[in-house]
Amino acid sequence: MLLIPAIDLKDGRCVQLRQGVMTSATTYSDDPPGMARRWVDAGARRLHVVDLDGAFAGRPVNRDLVRGIVEAATGVPVQVGGGIRDAAVAADYLDAGANQVIAGTRAAEDPDFLRALAAAYPSRVILGLDARDGRIATRGWETDSGVDALDFVASLGGIELFAIVYTDIGRDGMLTGVNALATRQIAQAVPVPVIASGGVRSLDDLRSLKALHVAPEKLIGVISGSALYEGTLDFAEGQRLLDAP
């Protein structure tokens, strides 16, 4: 399992939000590509990049910064989300060097779009499954779709995704602990690898995910933002724990 640093972009800066609220942003760097280099130098094997402005605008806003991050990552895989609501935007990010693109809002609202995108780019599409109280939230997490996250993933049979990033919005940025139970439910519901996200605070959260005894090929990573930036979780120590038998 990989520990995946999050680089969330707002107004050209690397920030973290609390529960997805844009006015709650804490800035951690004015140099997002430099932050990417920091995590690569620390041993990160994958980076998670989200254009928060793009997620709210419905189109890429920090495209040039994303390109800079991909270049700074020097070969480390980068997954990119935020405002990817048509195939042309996805293609642009992939052509720019992103290894995977994350489809969230458009995928939830139009599963046929997700199916077509995954067919066009095998193993290069991730479903961003963002849930509040078990229901999918879209459009920068501002809209409650009313769709149960488990029901939604159960309907996705046959779509060949690289992975699903499951985020518990209520815990995101709050340092209150990862939702291990919901993560396991999602992992058991679909034959697609899952990446956990939201609420990670410390090594205890990584231990709780390992204790789920989900097959290694089903739970392939956990994203951390605030914990790494605030220092409640040390990257190298966390990755060592995940690498241990």
CSV table of C-alpha atoms in Angstrom, one decimal:
chain,number,residue,atom,x,y,z
A,1,MET,CA,0.0,0.0,0.0
A,2,LEU,CA,1.3,3.5,-0.9
A,3,LEU,CA,1.2,6.6,1.2
A,4,ILE,CA,0.2,9.2,-1.3
A,5,PRO,CA,0.8,12.9,-0.5
A,6,ALA,CA,-1.9,15.3,-1.6
A,7,ILE,CA,-1.1,18.5,-3.4
A,8,ASP,CA,-4.3,20.5,-3.6
A,9,LEU,CA,-4.3,23.7,-5.6
A,10,LYS,CA,-6.1,27.0,-4.9
A,11,ASP,CA,-5.2,30.4,-6.2
A,12,GLY,CA,-1.8,29.0,-7.4
A,13,ARG,CA,-0.9,27.7,-3.9
A,14,CYS,CA,-0.7,24.3,-2.2
A,15,VAL,CA,-3.5,24.3,0.4
A,16,GLN,CA,-5.6,22.0,2.4
A,17,LEU,CA,-9.4,22.5,3.0
A,18,ARG,CA,-11.5,21.3,5.9
A,19,GLN,CA,-14.5,19.2,4.7
A,20,GLY,CA,-14.1,20.7,1.2
A,21,VAL,CA,-15.0,24.2,2.3
A,22,MET,CA,-13.1,26.7,0.1
A,23,THR,CA,-13.1,29.4,2.7
A,24,SER,CA,-11.3,27.1,5.1
A,25,ALA,CA,-8.1,26.8,3.1
A,26,THR,CA,-4.8,26.7,4.9
A,27,THR,CA,-1.8,27.5,2.7
A,28,TYR,CA,1.3,25.3,3.0
A,29,SER,CA,3.3,26.5,0.0
A,30,ASP,CA,3.4,29.2,-2.7
A,31,ASP,CA,5.5,26.7,-4.8
A,32,PRO,CA,3.4,23.6,-5.6
A,33,PRO,CA,6.1,22.1,-8.0
A,34,GLY,CA,8.6,22.6,-5.2
A,35,MET,CA,6.2,20.7,-2.9
A,36,ALA,CA,6.1,17.9,-5.4
A,37,ARG,CA,9.9,17.7,-5.4
A,38,ARG,CA,9.8,17.7,-1.6
A,39,TRP,CA,7.6,14.6,-1.5
A,40,VAL,CA,9.5,12.9,-4.3
A,41,ASP,CA,12.8,13.5,-2.4
A,42,ALA,CA,11.1,12.0,0.7
A,43,GLY,CA,10.4,8.8,-1.2
A,44,ALA,CA,6.8,9.2,-2.4
A,45,ARG,CA,6.0,6.7,-5.2
A,46,ARG,CA,2.8,8.5,-6.3
A,47,LEU,CA,1.3,12.0,-6.0
A,48,HIS,CA,-2.3,13.1,-5.8
A,49,VAL,CA,-3.0,16.5,-7.3
A,50,VAL,CA,-6.4,18.3,-7.3
A,51,ASP,CA,-7.2,21.5,-9.0
A,52,LEU,CA,-9.7,22.8,-6.3
A,53,ASP,CA,-10.5,25.9,-8.3
A,54,GLY,CA,-11.2,23.7,-11.3
A,55,ALA,CA,-13.5,21.5,-9.2
A,56,PHE,CA,-15.7,24.5,-8.4
A,57,ALA,CA,-15.4,26.1,-11.8
A,58,GLY,CA,-16.1,22.9,-13.7
A,59,ARG,CA,-13.0,23.4,-15.9
A,60,PRO,CA,-9.2,23.4,-15.3
A,61,VAL,CA,-8.0,26.6,-13.7
A,62,ASN,CA,-4.5,25.6,-12.5
A,63,ARG,CA,-3.5,23.7,-15.7
A,64,ASP,CA,0.0,25.2,-16.0
A,65,LEU,CA,0.7,24.4,-12.3
A,66,VAL,CA,-0.4,20.8,-12.8
A,67,ARG,CA,2.0,20.6,-15.7
A,68,GLY,CA,4.8,22.0,-13.5
A,69,ILE,CA,4.1,19.5,-10.8
A,70,VAL,CA,4.2,16.6,-13.3
A,71,GLU,CA,7.6,17.8,-14.6
A,72,ALA,CA,8.9,18.3,-11.0
A,73,ALA,CA,7.8,14.7,-10.1
A,74,THR,CA,10.5,13.4,-12.4
A,75,GLY,CA,8.9,10.1,-13.3
A,76,VAL,CA,6.9,9.5,-10.1
A,77,PRO,CA,3.3,8.7,-11.1
A,78,VAL,CA,0.9,11.6,-10.7
A,79,GLN,CA,-2.9,11.3,-10.6
A,80,VAL,CA,-4.8,14.5,-11.4
A,81,GLY,CA,-8.4,15.6,-10.6
A,82,GLY,CA,-10.5,18.7,-10.4
A,83,GLY,CA,-12.7,20.0,-13.2
A,84,ILE,CA,-12.2,17.1,-15.5
A,85,ARG,CA,-15.7,17.0,-17.1
A,86,ASP,CA,-15.0,16.2,-20.7
A,87,ALA,CA,-12.7,13.9,-22.6
A,88,ALA,CA,-10.6,16.7,-24.1
A,89,VAL,CA,-9.5,17.9,-20.7
A,90,ALA,CA,-8.7,14.3,-19.7
A,91,ALA,CA,-6.6,13.9,-22.8
A,92,ASP,CA,-4.8,17.1,-22.3
A,93,TYR,CA,-3.7,16.1,-18.8
A,94,LEU,CA,-2.6,12.7,-20.0
A,95,ASP,CA,-0.7,14.2,-22.9
A,96,ALA,CA,1.0,16.5,-20.4
A,97,GLY,CA,2.4,13.5,-18.5
A,98,ALA,CA,-0.2,12.7,-15.8
A,99,ASN,CA,-0.4,9.0,-15.3
A,100,GLN,CA,-4.1,8.9,-14.4
A,101,VAL,CA,-7.0,11.4,-14.4
A,102,ILE,CA,-9.7,11.4,-11.8
A,103,ALA,CA,-13.3,11.8,-12.9
A,104,GLY,CA,-15.7,12.7,-10.1
A,105,THR,CA,-18.7,15.0,-10.8
A,106,ARG,CA,-19.2,14.1,-14.5
A,107,ALA,CA,-18.7,10.4,-13.6
A,108,ALA,CA,-21.3,10.5,-10.9
A,109,GLU,CA,-23.8,12.4,-13.0
A,110,ASP,CA,-23.2,10.5,-16.2
A,111,PRO,CA,-21.7,6.9,-15.7
A,112,ASP,CA,-21.7,6.5,-19.5
A,113,PHE,CA,-19.0,9.2,-19.7
A,114,LEU,CA,-16.9,7.3,-17.2
A,115,ARG,CA,-17.4,4.1,-19.2
A,116,ALA,CA,-16.4,5.7,-22.4
A,117,LEU,CA,-13.4,7.5,-20.8
A,118,ALA,CA,-12.1,4.3,-19.3
A,119,ALA,CA,-12.5,2.5,-22.6
A,120,ALA,CA,-10.5,5.2,-24.4
A,121,TYR,CA,-7.8,5.2,-21.8
A,122,PRO,CA,-7.4,1.8,-20.2
A,123,SER,CA,-5.8,1.8,-16.7
A,124,ARG,CA,-5.5,5.6,-16.8
A,125,VAL,CA,-8.9,6.6,-15.3
A,126,ILE,CA,-9.7,6.9,-11.6
A,127,LEU,CA,-13.2,7.3,-10.2
A,128,GLY,CA,-13.3,10.0,-7.6
A,129,LEU,CA,-15.9,8.8,-5.2
A,130,ASP,CA,-16.6,11.6,-2.7
A,131,ALA,CA,-19.2,10.9,-0.1
A,132,ARG,CA,-20.8,12.8,2.7
A,133,ASP,CA,-22.9,10.7,5.1
A,134,GLY,CA,-22.6,7.9,2.6
A,135,ARG,CA,-24.1,9.9,-0.4
A,136,ILE,CA,-22.1,11.1,-3.3
A,137,ALA,CA,-21.3,14.8,-3.4
A,138,THR,CA,-20.5,16.6,-6.7
A,139,ARG,CA,-19.5,20.0,-8.1
A,140,GLY,CA,-16.8,20.8,-5.7
A,141,TRP,CA,-18.6,18.8,-3.0
A,142,GLU,CA,-21.3,21.4,-2.8
A,143,THR,CA,-24.1,19.3,-4.3
A,144,ASP,CA,-25.6,16.3,-2.6
A,145,SER,CA,-26.5,13.9,-5.4
A,146,GLY,CA,-28.8,11.8,-3.2
A,147,VAL,CA,-27.1,8.7,-4.6
A,148,ASP,CA,-25.7,6.2,-2.2
A,149,ALA,CA,-22.0,5.6,-2.8
A,150,LEU,CA,-22.2,1.8,-2.3
A,151,ASP,CA,-25.2,1.5,-4.7
A,152,PHE,CA,-23.3,3.6,-7.3
A,153,VAL,CA,-20.1,1.5,-7.3
A,154,ALA,CA,-22.2,-1.7,-7.4
A,155,SER,CA,-23.7,-0.5,-10.7
A,156,LEU,CA,-20.3,0.0,-12.3
A,157,GLY,CA,-19.7,-3.6,-13.4
A,158,GLY,CA,-17.4,-3.9,-16.4
A,159,ILE,CA,-15.8,-0.5,-16.3
A,160,GLU,CA,-12.0,-1.0,-16.3
A,161,LEU,CA,-10.8,1.6,-13.9
A,162,PHE,CA,-7.3,2.0,-12.5
A,163,ALA,CA,-8.8,2.6,-9.1
A,164,ILE,CA,-11.4,4.3,-7.0
A,165,VAL,CA,-10.4,7.1,-4.7
A,166,TYR,CA,-12.9,7.0,-1.8
A,167,THR,CA,-13.1,10.2,0.2
A,168,ASP,CA,-15.1,10.7,3.3
A,169,ILE,CA,-15.8,14.4,3.0
A,170,GLY,CA,-16.8,14.9,6.6
A,171,ARG,CA,-13.4,13.8,7.7
A,172,ASP,CA,-11.3,15.4,5.0
A,173,GLY,CA,-8.8,17.8,6.4
A,174,MET,CA,-10.1,17.3,9.9
A,175,LEU,CA,-7.4,14.9,11.3
A,176,THR,CA,-10.2,12.9,12.9
A,177,GLY,CA,-9.2,9.5,11.6
A,178,VAL,CA,-9.8,7.6,8.3
A,179,ASN,CA,-13.1,5.9,7.7
A,180,ALA,CA,-11.7,2.4,7.5
A,181,LEU,CA,-15.1,0.7,7.7
A,182,ALA,CA,-16.5,2.5,4.7
A,183,THR,CA,-13.3,2.0,2.8
A,184,ARG,CA,-13.6,-1.7,3.3
A,185,GLN,CA,-17.2,-1.7,2.2
A,186,ILE,CA,-16.3,0.0,-1.0
A,187,ALA,CA,-13.3,-2.3,-1.6
A,188,GLN,CA,-15.6,-5.3,-1.1
A,189,ALA,CA,-18.3,-4.0,-3.4
A,190,VAL,CA,-16.2,-3.7,-6.6
A,191,PRO,CA,-13.4,-5.6,-8.4
A,192,VAL,CA,-11.4,-2.4,-8.7
A,193,PRO,CA,-8.5,-1.3,-6.5
A,194,VAL,CA,-9.4,1.4,-3.9
A,195,ILE,CA,-7.4,4.3,-2.5
A,196,ALA,CA,-8.5,5.6,0.9
A,197,SER,CA,-8.8,9.4,1.6
A,198,GLY,CA,-10.1,11.7,4.2
A,199,GLY,CA,-9.3,12.1,7.9
A,200,VAL,CA,-5.8,10.5,8.1
A,201,ARG,CA,-4.0,11.8,11.2
A,202,SER,CA,-1.3,9.4,12.3
A,203,LEU,CA,0.2,6.0,12.1
A,204,ASP,CA,-2.8,4.6,13.8
A,205,ASP,CA,-4.9,5.3,10.8
A,206,LEU,CA,-2.5,3.4,8.6
A,207,ARG,CA,-2.6,0.5,11.0
A,208,SER,CA,-6.4,0.5,10.9
A,209,LEU,CA,-6.3,0.2,7.2
A,210,LYS,CA,-3.8,-2.6,7.3
A,211,ALA,CA,-5.9,-4.3,9.9
A,212,LEU,CA,-8.8,-4.5,7.5
A,213,HIS,CA,-7.1,-7.5,5.9
A,214,VAL,CA,-8.2,-6.4,2.5
A,215,ALA,CA,-6.2,-8.1,-0.3
A,216,PRO,CA,-3.1,-5.9,-1.2
A,217,GLU,CA,-4.4,-5.6,-4.8
A,218,LYS,CA,-7.7,-4.2,-3.6
A,219,LEU,CA,-6.5,-1.5,-1.2
A,220,ILE,CA,-3.5,0.0,-3.0
A,221,GLY,CA,-3.0,3.4,-1.3
A,222,VAL,CA,-4.0,6.0,1.2
A,223,ILE,CA,-3.9,9.8,0.5
A,224,SER,CA,-2.8,12.2,3.2
A,225,GLY,CA,-2.7,15.9,3.1
A,226,SER,CA,-3.2,17.8,6.4
A,227,ALA,CA,-1.5,15.1,8.5
A,228,LEU,CA,1.7,15.3,6.4
A,229,TYR,CA,1.7,19.1,6.3
A,230,GLU,CA,0.9,19.5,10.0
A,231,GLY,CA,3.5,16.9,11.0
A,232,THR,CA,1.1,14.6,12.8
A,233,LEU,CA,2.3,11.9,10.3
A,234,ASP,CA,5.8,11.5,9.1
A,235,PHE,CA,6.0,10.4,5.5
A,236,ALA,CA,8.9,8.0,5.7
A,237,GLU,CA,7.7,6.4,8.9
A,238,GLY,CA,4.2,5.9,7.4
A,239,GLN,CA,5.5,4.3,4.2
A,240,ARG,CA,7.7,2.0,6.2
A,241,LEU,CA,4.7,0.9,8.2
A,242,LEU,CA,2.7,0.2,5.0
A,243,ASP,CA,5.6,-1.7,3.4
A,244,ALA,CA,6.1,-3.9,6.4
A,245,PRO,CA,4.5,-7.4,6.2
